[in-house]
Short mmCIF file of C-alpha atoms in Angstrom, two decimals:
data_model
loop_
_atom_site.label_atom_id
_atom_site.label_comp_id
_atom_site.label_asym_id
_atom_site.label_seq_id
_atom_site.Cartn_x
_atom_site.Cartn_y
_atom_site.Cartn_z
CA MET A 93 -33.78 -17.12 109.08
CA ASN A 94 -33.11 -20.31 107.02
CA LEU A 95 -32.22 -18.47 103.79
CA GLN A 96 -31.97 -21.74 101.73
CA GLU A 97 -35.40 -23.05 102.84
CA ASN A 98 -36.99 -19.71 102.21
CA LEU A 99 -35.28 -19.59 98.80
CA LYS A 100 -37.00 -22.81 97.81
CA LYS A 101 -40.41 -21.53 98.96
CA TYR A 102 -39.80 -18.25 97.08
CA ALA A 103 -38.73 -20.05 93.95
CA GLY A 104 -41.95 -22.18 94.15
CA LEU A 105 -44.17 -19.31 94.79
CA ILE A 106 -42.74 -17.62 91.77
CA LEU A 107 -43.29 -20.39 89.52
CA LYS A 108 -46.68 -21.56 90.77
CA VAL A 109 -48.33 -18.18 91.41
CA GLY A 110 -46.30 -15.91 89.52
CA LEU A 111 -45.99 -17.54 86.19
CA ASN A 112 -48.47 -20.52 86.90
CA ILE A 113 -46.14 -22.86 85.07
CA GLN A 114 -47.76 -25.55 82.85
CA PRO A 115 -46.11 -28.56 81.22
CA GLY A 116 -44.52 -27.59 77.92
CA ASP A 117 -43.90 -23.94 78.95
CA ASN A 118 -40.48 -22.34 78.28
CA LEU A 119 -38.62 -19.61 80.14
CA LEU A 120 -36.66 -16.38 79.48
CA LEU A 121 -34.96 -16.03 82.78
CA ARG A 122 -33.36 -12.67 83.43
CA PHE A 123 -31.07 -12.24 86.30
CA SER A 124 -27.72 -10.66 87.41
CA VAL A 125 -24.89 -12.48 89.57
CA ASP A 126 -26.83 -11.57 92.64
CA GLY A 127 -29.66 -13.84 91.54
CA LEU A 128 -27.69 -16.87 90.47
CA ALA A 129 -28.65 -18.94 93.60
CA LEU A 130 -32.28 -18.12 93.16
CA ALA A 131 -32.10 -18.76 89.55
CA ARG A 132 -30.60 -22.12 89.98
CA GLU A 133 -33.28 -23.12 92.38
CA ILE A 134 -35.93 -21.86 89.92
CA ALA A 135 -34.41 -24.03 87.21
CA ARG A 136 -34.62 -27.19 89.41
CA GLN A 137 -38.20 -26.69 90.27
CA ALA A 138 -39.33 -25.25 86.96
CA HIS A 139 -38.01 -28.33 85.10
CA ALA A 140 -39.70 -30.59 87.72
CA LEU A 141 -43.00 -28.76 86.89
CA GLY A 142 -42.62 -29.55 83.21
CA VAL A 143 -40.65 -26.57 81.64
CA HIS A 144 -38.84 -27.82 78.58
CA THR A 145 -36.14 -25.02 78.07
CA ILE A 146 -34.83 -22.07 80.23
CA TYR A 147 -32.79 -19.58 78.32
CA PRO A 148 -30.75 -17.52 80.80
CA VAL A 149 -30.39 -13.62 80.03
CA PHE A 150 -27.62 -12.45 82.11
CA SER A 151 -26.91 -8.84 83.20
CA ASP A 152 -24.14 -7.24 85.30
CA ASP A 153 -24.22 -3.74 86.86
CA GLU A 154 -20.50 -3.21 86.41
CA MET A 155 -20.67 -4.08 82.66
CA THR A 156 -23.54 -1.81 82.22
CA LEU A 157 -21.97 1.04 83.95
CA ALA A 158 -18.66 0.39 81.88
CA ARG A 159 -20.73 0.75 78.74
CA PHE A 160 -22.39 4.02 79.69
CA LEU A 161 -19.18 5.55 81.00
CA ASN A 162 -16.64 4.17 78.05
CA ALA A 163 -18.59 3.21 75.00
CA PRO A 164 -18.51 5.64 72.04
CA GLU A 165 -21.51 7.91 71.32
CA ALA A 166 -22.46 5.62 68.35
CA ALA A 167 -23.15 2.76 70.70
CA PHE A 168 -26.28 4.61 72.01
CA SER A 169 -27.89 5.46 68.65
CA GLU A 170 -28.88 1.96 67.49
CA TYR A 171 -30.33 -1.09 69.07
CA PRO A 172 -29.46 -4.53 67.63
CA ALA A 173 -32.50 -5.64 65.78
CA PHE A 174 -31.81 -9.25 66.24
CA PHE A 175 -32.28 -8.80 70.06
CA VAL A 176 -35.95 -7.96 69.33
CA ASP A 177 -36.41 -10.47 66.62
CA PHE A 178 -34.99 -13.24 69.01
CA THR A 179 -37.27 -12.10 71.89
CA GLU A 180 -40.38 -11.97 69.62
CA ALA A 181 -39.46 -15.46 68.24
CA ALA A 182 -39.29 -16.92 71.75
CA TYR A 183 -42.74 -15.41 72.77
CA LYS A 184 -44.16 -17.02 69.62
CA ASP A 185 -42.54 -20.37 70.77
CA ASN A 186 -44.19 -20.58 74.12
CA TYR A 187 -41.46 -18.69 76.22
CA HIS A 188 -42.66 -16.60 79.06
CA VAL A 189 -40.59 -14.08 81.09
CA LEU A 190 -39.37 -14.05 84.61
CA ASN A 191 -37.29 -11.05 85.61
CA LEU A 192 -35.42 -11.48 88.95
CA SER A 193 -34.66 -7.83 89.79
CA SER A 194 -31.70 -6.91 91.93
CA PRO A 195 -31.32 -3.22 91.35
CA ASN A 196 -28.72 -0.67 92.23
CA PRO A 197 -31.04 2.46 92.77
CA GLU A 198 -28.45 4.92 91.70
CA LEU A 199 -26.15 2.92 89.32
CA LEU A 200 -25.99 5.51 86.67
CA LYS A 201 -25.68 8.71 88.79
CA GLN A 202 -22.15 9.38 87.27
CA VAL A 203 -23.44 8.97 83.73
CA ALA A 204 -24.26 11.90 81.39
CA LEU A 205 -27.92 12.15 81.20
CA GLY A 206 -27.90 12.54 77.46
CA ARG A 207 -26.44 9.08 77.08
CA ILE A 208 -29.22 7.59 79.37
CA SER A 209 -31.98 9.47 77.57
CA ALA A 210 -30.69 8.38 74.04
CA TRP A 211 -30.62 4.74 75.07
CA GLN A 212 -34.09 4.91 76.70
CA LYS A 213 -35.45 6.25 73.50
CA VAL A 214 -33.58 3.86 71.16
CA THR A 215 -34.53 0.83 73.13
CA GLY A 216 -38.06 1.84 73.66
CA LYS A 217 -38.66 2.51 69.87
CA ALA A 218 -36.88 -0.75 68.86
CA SER A 219 -38.80 -2.76 71.51
CA GLU A 220 -42.20 -1.27 70.88
CA ARG A 221 -43.63 -4.33 69.26
CA LEU A 222 -42.51 -6.36 72.19
CA MET A 223 -44.57 -4.30 74.58
CA THR A 224 -47.82 -5.73 73.03
CA TYR A 225 -46.90 -9.16 74.16
CA THR A 226 -46.26 -8.23 77.79
CA MET A 227 -48.57 -5.24 78.33
CA GLY A 228 -51.40 -7.03 76.35
CA ASN A 229 -50.78 -10.21 78.33
CA LYS A 230 -49.93 -12.34 75.07
CA VAL A 231 -47.28 -14.21 77.28
CA LYS A 232 -47.07 -14.75 80.91
CA TRP A 233 -44.59 -12.46 82.81
CA CYS A 234 -43.50 -11.83 86.32
CA VAL A 235 -41.13 -9.44 88.08
CA ALA A 236 -39.70 -10.63 91.50
CA ALA A 237 -36.96 -8.95 93.52
CA LEU A 238 -33.83 -10.04 95.61
CA PRO A 239 -31.17 -8.08 97.15
CA SER A 240 -28.03 -6.66 95.61
CA PRO A 241 -25.55 -5.44 98.03
CA ALA A 242 -25.79 -2.03 96.57
CA TRP A 243 -29.74 -1.87 96.98
CA ALA A 244 -29.47 -3.49 100.58
CA MET A 245 -27.04 -1.00 101.91
CA SER A 246 -29.07 1.94 100.27
CA VAL A 247 -32.17 0.60 102.31
CA PHE A 248 -30.21 -0.02 105.47
CA PRO A 249 -27.23 2.42 105.54
CA GLY A 250 -26.30 1.73 109.14
CA LYS A 251 -25.50 -1.89 108.71
CA THR A 252 -22.73 -3.96 107.26
CA GLU A 253 -23.24 -5.33 103.83
CA GLU A 254 -23.82 -8.84 105.08
CA GLU A 255 -26.32 -7.52 107.63
CA ALA A 256 -28.07 -5.23 105.06
CA VAL A 257 -28.45 -8.17 102.59
CA SER A 258 -30.07 -10.54 105.30
CA ALA A 259 -32.33 -7.66 106.42
CA LEU A 260 -33.60 -6.99 103.09
CA TRP A 261 -34.12 -10.72 102.29
CA GLN A 262 -36.15 -10.90 105.41
CA LYS A 263 -38.27 -7.97 104.37
CA ILE A 264 -38.81 -9.40 100.91
CA PHE A 265 -39.81 -12.76 102.32
CA GLU A 266 -42.30 -10.98 104.55
CA ALA A 267 -43.80 -8.69 101.81
CA THR A 268 -44.24 -11.79 99.62
CA ARG A 269 -45.76 -14.02 102.26
CA VAL A 270 -42.87 -16.61 101.92
CA THR A 271 -42.67 -16.51 105.79
CA GLU A 272 -46.06 -18.04 105.99
CA GLN A 273 -46.36 -21.76 106.47
CA ASP A 274 -47.96 -22.13 102.93
CA PRO A 275 -46.99 -19.10 100.77
CA VAL A 276 -49.11 -20.37 97.77
CA ALA A 277 -52.30 -20.68 99.92
CA ALA A 278 -51.63 -17.26 101.43
CA TRP A 279 -51.45 -15.72 97.93
CA GLN A 280 -54.69 -17.53 96.97
CA ARG A 281 -56.43 -15.67 100.00
CA HIS A 282 -54.63 -12.44 99.00
CA GLU A 283 -55.87 -12.78 95.41
CA ALA A 284 -59.45 -13.29 96.46
CA GLU A 285 -59.34 -10.06 98.51
CA LEU A 286 -57.79 -8.21 95.71
CA LYS A 287 -60.43 -9.41 93.33
CA ARG A 288 -63.25 -8.31 95.70
CA HIS A 289 -62.00 -4.78 95.66
CA GLY A 290 -61.69 -4.93 91.86
CA ASP A 291 -65.23 -6.38 91.61
CA PHE A 292 -66.61 -3.63 93.74
CA LEU A 293 -65.03 -0.82 91.67
CA ASN A 294 -66.06 -2.25 88.42
CA ASP A 295 -69.75 -2.48 89.71
CA GLN A 296 -69.68 1.17 90.48
CA ALA A 297 -68.57 2.18 87.10
CA PHE A 298 -67.28 5.64 88.14
CA GLN A 299 -67.04 8.42 85.70
CA TYR A 300 -64.14 10.07 87.49
CA LEU A 301 -62.07 10.00 90.66
CA LEU A 302 -61.11 12.91 92.90
CA PHE A 303 -57.54 12.74 94.67
CA GLN A 304 -57.18 15.27 97.49
CA ALA A 305 -54.09 15.67 99.70
CA PRO A 306 -51.71 18.52 100.37
CA GLY A 307 -50.41 19.45 96.94
CA THR A 308 -52.78 17.30 95.15
CA ASP A 309 -56.19 18.36 93.91
CA LEU A 310 -56.76 16.27 90.90
CA THR A 311 -59.66 15.04 88.75
CA VAL A 312 -59.19 11.84 86.83
CA TYR A 313 -61.77 10.67 84.40
CA LEU A 314 -61.97 7.04 83.44
CA PRO A 315 -62.64 5.79 79.91
CA LYS A 316 -66.09 4.19 79.22
CA GLY A 317 -65.43 0.55 79.49
CA HIS A 318 -62.62 0.78 81.80
CA VAL A 319 -61.75 -2.18 83.84
CA TRP A 320 -60.12 -2.43 87.46
CA MET A 321 -57.61 -5.07 87.76
CA GLY A 322 -55.89 -6.54 90.80
CA GLY A 323 -53.81 -9.55 91.61
CA SER A 324 -53.62 -12.00 88.67
CA SER A 325 -53.92 -11.25 84.94
CA THR A 326 -54.95 -13.82 82.27
CA VAL A 327 -53.19 -14.70 78.93
CA GLU A 328 -55.00 -15.10 75.79
CA ARG A 329 -55.01 -19.01 76.16
CA GLY A 330 -56.83 -18.56 79.59
CA GLU A 331 -54.06 -19.11 82.16
CA ALA A 332 -53.91 -16.81 85.21
CA PHE A 333 -50.54 -15.43 86.26
CA MET A 334 -49.21 -12.81 88.71
CA PRO A 335 -47.18 -10.04 87.01
CA ASN A 336 -45.63 -8.57 90.13
CA ILE A 337 -44.66 -10.30 93.28
CA PRO A 338 -45.53 -8.57 95.70
CA THR A 339 -48.60 -6.75 94.71
CA GLU A 340 -51.14 -4.77 96.73
CA GLU A 341 -52.64 -2.60 93.97
CA ILE A 342 -56.02 -2.32 92.15
CA PHE A 343 -55.35 -0.41 88.99
CA SER A 344 -57.23 0.87 85.86
CA MET A 345 -56.81 3.23 82.97
CA PRO A 346 -57.10 6.95 83.23
CA HIS A 347 -58.58 8.83 80.41
CA ALA A 348 -55.50 10.19 78.67
CA PHE A 349 -57.08 13.39 77.66
CA LYS A 350 -59.39 14.13 80.70
CA VAL A 351 -57.11 14.63 83.78
CA GLU A 352 -57.20 18.14 85.39
CA GLY A 353 -55.56 19.70 88.49
CA THR A 354 -52.35 19.33 90.54
CA LEU A 355 -50.56 16.17 91.68
CA ALA A 356 -47.58 15.89 94.36
CA ALA A 357 -45.47 12.72 94.61
CA THR A 358 -45.13 11.45 98.34
CA LYS A 359 -42.09 9.21 97.75
CA PRO A 360 -38.97 9.67 95.72
CA LEU A 361 -38.85 8.00 92.30
CA PHE A 362 -35.75 6.05 91.20
CA THR A 363 -35.50 5.80 87.53
CA ARG A 364 -32.75 5.94 84.80
CA GLY A 365 -30.29 5.11 87.63
CA ARG A 366 -31.15 8.39 89.37
CA MET A 367 -33.27 9.74 92.16
CA ILE A 368 -36.04 12.43 91.63
CA GLU A 369 -37.64 13.80 94.76
CA GLY A 370 -40.38 16.34 95.41
CA ILE A 371 -42.29 15.84 92.21
CA ARG A 372 -45.19 17.91 91.37
CA PHE A 373 -47.29 18.15 88.12
CA THR A 374 -50.05 20.36 86.81
CA PHE A 375 -52.43 18.56 84.42
CA LYS A 376 -54.71 20.24 81.75
CA ASP A 377 -56.77 18.23 79.34
CA GLY A 378 -54.75 15.18 80.27
CA LEU A 379 -51.34 16.81 79.62
CA VAL A 380 -48.54 17.62 82.04
CA VAL A 381 -48.47 21.49 81.42
CA ASP A 382 -46.09 22.31 84.26
CA PHE A 383 -43.91 20.27 86.54
CA ASP A 384 -41.06 20.70 89.16
CA ALA A 385 -38.90 18.54 91.35
CA THR A 386 -36.71 19.46 94.43
CA GLU A 387 -34.05 17.02 93.17
CA GLY A 388 -33.52 15.57 89.78
CA ARG A 389 -35.74 17.92 87.87
CA GLU A 390 -33.48 17.52 84.84
CA ILE A 391 -34.16 13.77 84.78
CA LEU A 392 -37.73 14.34 85.08
CA ALA A 393 -37.80 16.92 82.24
CA ASP A 394 -35.92 14.40 80.01
CA MET A 395 -38.27 11.56 80.79
CA LEU A 396 -41.27 13.73 79.98
CA ASP A 397 -39.72 14.65 76.57
CA THR A 398 -39.60 11.04 75.63
CA ASP A 399 -42.66 11.43 73.56
CA GLU A 400 -45.98 13.10 73.57
CA GLY A 401 -47.44 10.18 75.58
CA ALA A 402 -44.79 10.42 78.16
CA ARG A 403 -46.77 13.61 79.49
CA ARG A 404 -49.98 11.71 79.93
CA LEU A 405 -51.24 9.12 82.53
CA GLY A 406 -51.45 5.43 81.49
CA GLU A 407 -52.27 4.01 84.95
CA VAL A 408 -54.16 4.85 88.28
CA ALA A 409 -53.61 2.50 91.03
CA LEU A 410 -55.26 2.43 94.53
CA VAL A 411 -53.30 0.97 97.56
CA GLY A 412 -54.20 1.45 101.22
CA ASP A 413 -51.60 2.99 103.36
CA ASP A 414 -51.96 0.09 105.84
CA SER A 415 -50.59 -2.43 103.24
CA PRO A 416 -48.04 -4.85 104.40
CA ILE A 417 -45.29 -3.18 102.42
CA SER A 418 -46.33 0.20 104.02
CA ARG A 419 -46.36 -1.11 107.49
CA THR A 420 -42.59 -1.74 107.33
CA GLY A 421 -42.00 1.84 107.34
CA LEU A 422 -39.14 1.49 104.81
CA LEU A 423 -38.41 3.21 101.51
CA PHE A 424 -37.43 0.42 99.45
CA LYS A 425 -36.05 2.62 96.51
CA ASN A 426 -37.62 0.03 94.18
CA THR A 427 -40.75 0.81 92.26
CA LEU A 428 -41.89 -2.94 92.53
CA PHE A 429 -42.18 -2.39 96.50
CA ASP A 430 -42.79 1.28 96.93
CA GLU A 431 -45.74 1.25 94.34
CA ASN A 432 -47.33 -1.43 96.51
CA ALA A 433 -46.98 0.79 99.59
CA ALA A 434 -48.94 3.73 98.30
CA CYS A 435 -51.59 4.84 95.76
CA HIS A 436 -49.65 5.65 92.54
CA PHE A 437 -49.93 6.79 88.84
CA ALA A 438 -47.84 5.96 85.85
CA LEU A 439 -46.82 8.23 83.04
CA GLY A 440 -46.87 6.65 79.71
CA GLN A 441 -48.21 3.51 78.21
CA ALA A 442 -51.63 2.20 79.38
CA TYR A 443 -52.35 -1.45 79.85
CA SER A 444 -54.83 -2.64 77.22
CA GLU A 445 -56.43 -5.25 79.64
CA CYS A 446 -57.89 -2.18 81.48
CA LEU A 447 -60.19 -1.21 78.60
CA MET A 448 -62.96 -3.51 77.32
CA GLY A 449 -62.38 -4.45 73.80
CA ALA A 450 -59.07 -2.66 73.45
CA ASP A 451 -57.32 -5.53 71.75
CA ASP A 452 -59.95 -5.52 68.94
CA MET A 453 -59.58 -1.72 68.38
CA SER A 454 -57.20 0.02 65.96
CA PRO A 455 -54.59 2.29 67.44
CA GLU A 456 -56.89 5.27 66.43
CA GLU A 457 -59.87 3.84 68.17
CA GLN A 458 -57.91 3.07 71.28
CA GLN A 459 -56.69 6.67 71.42
CA GLN A 460 -60.20 7.94 70.86
CA ALA A 461 -61.40 5.73 73.74
CA GLY A 462 -58.79 7.46 75.99
CA MET A 463 -55.93 4.92 76.03
CA ASN A 464 -52.55 6.43 76.30
CA LYS A 465 -49.50 5.33 73.93
CA SER A 466 -45.92 5.88 74.79
CA LEU A 467 -42.47 4.27 74.78
CA ILE A 468 -42.45 4.44 78.72
CA HIS A 469 -44.36 3.40 81.72
CA VAL A 470 -43.09 4.94 84.79
CA ASP A 471 -44.96 4.64 88.16
CA PHE A 472 -44.65 7.32 90.99
CA MET A 473 -46.31 7.26 94.28
CA VAL A 474 -48.87 9.75 95.54
CA GLY A 475 -50.52 7.80 98.42
CA GLY A 476 -50.14 8.32 102.22
CA PRO A 477 -52.11 8.99 105.32
CA GLN A 478 -53.44 12.55 104.11
CA LEU A 479 -54.83 11.26 100.87
CA ASP A 480 -58.65 10.94 100.15
CA VAL A 481 -59.94 9.48 97.08
CA ILE A 482 -63.62 9.89 96.08
CA GLY A 483 -65.44 8.05 93.09
CA VAL A 484 -68.08 10.05 91.28
CA LYS A 485 -70.75 8.42 89.14
CA GLU A 486 -72.44 9.63 86.02
CA ASP A 487 -75.53 10.81 88.25
CA GLY A 488 -73.22 12.84 90.39
CA SER A 489 -73.40 10.43 93.54
CA ARG A 490 -70.09 10.04 95.41
CA VAL A 491 -68.42 7.21 97.03
CA HIS A 492 -65.56 7.72 99.48
CA LEU A 493 -63.06 5.03 98.48
CA LEU A 494 -59.90 5.98 100.68
CA LYS A 495 -59.85 8.25 103.61
CA GLN A 496 -56.59 9.23 105.34
CA GLY A 497 -54.97 6.85 102.96
CA ASN A 498 -56.89 3.69 103.81
CA TRP A 499 -59.84 1.94 102.36
CA VAL A 500 -63.23 2.68 103.74
CA VAL A 501 -65.42 0.53 101.43
#
């Protein structure tokens, strides 16, 4: 594998497909030390495409962990307002967001849960107004991944660090189509396929969906005027962009108050620097009324207590079990990849683009229409080879969408 050549192709793909860079755009570029080589290549290509200014936002796992372990309690009670003011000012000045994610799946496992919870709530509340820019597609944003040694070793525990990082790079390049001769053209073909699935689902205008699998017997109503999305999104000024690289999902908005039944996750969830495994939920009137987990139950409980919307669904996504990421047979321990290997839901905030006219509604009207509001948006996987998904129309007619985990339409 020629890492440097693939890095150049990956950077070009992120800029041309992920962010659809236009002359005069600016970038908030978020990365850690593991992403420095890719960030530098992105800077070279971005400026050549017409980007005026790149503002680097650096993070470091060791510094993050040191803060959570050693800072005084008062450090977790208030979020600096100028951080939010700065970011909002950047958004208004034609800055778009690129997050080069290189996670350590269990970075915070030594940290007291109360500290993590307090900081999640403080940052979520402080950044609430920023969510309207990204989740409402007022700016272009993209999340793309690269290996950290800790992440690579967790995915390939039997390898040396160098071997694990190389192996994970190869899987990332394959999943993002970088290994193809023309990755941009490959993504254009992929985008067309995703849009065909989305168009089919939108034409059906299902009233509700049935999810059936071991441990799962769930009825998920969809709001009137719901929209299925897949592939690219569009900012207000009309430019398309790809929020996630990779992406295999077709997603929409569940009705926040009309979900009934049981739901069992099929993959572990890595959140708040911890792992939660064996997740099970019971829903009534859209609300989680009972839950359990074989590992990390206290983390799940804490997450559900973030706010009232944290116990309701904000996203439903369909992904075939034969997706390229699923075919790797790997648990990536990273939501960006694992959610594109399986059907999934998200607890918390819904995407306004998945409800026609949502941006012109008041918050009360959005809630009345069935749109969930929350400080969190946490995806968890429910798909696999035993899942069936059926769409039901208002006249009662049924369409089998996925059988034994894969698309049949």
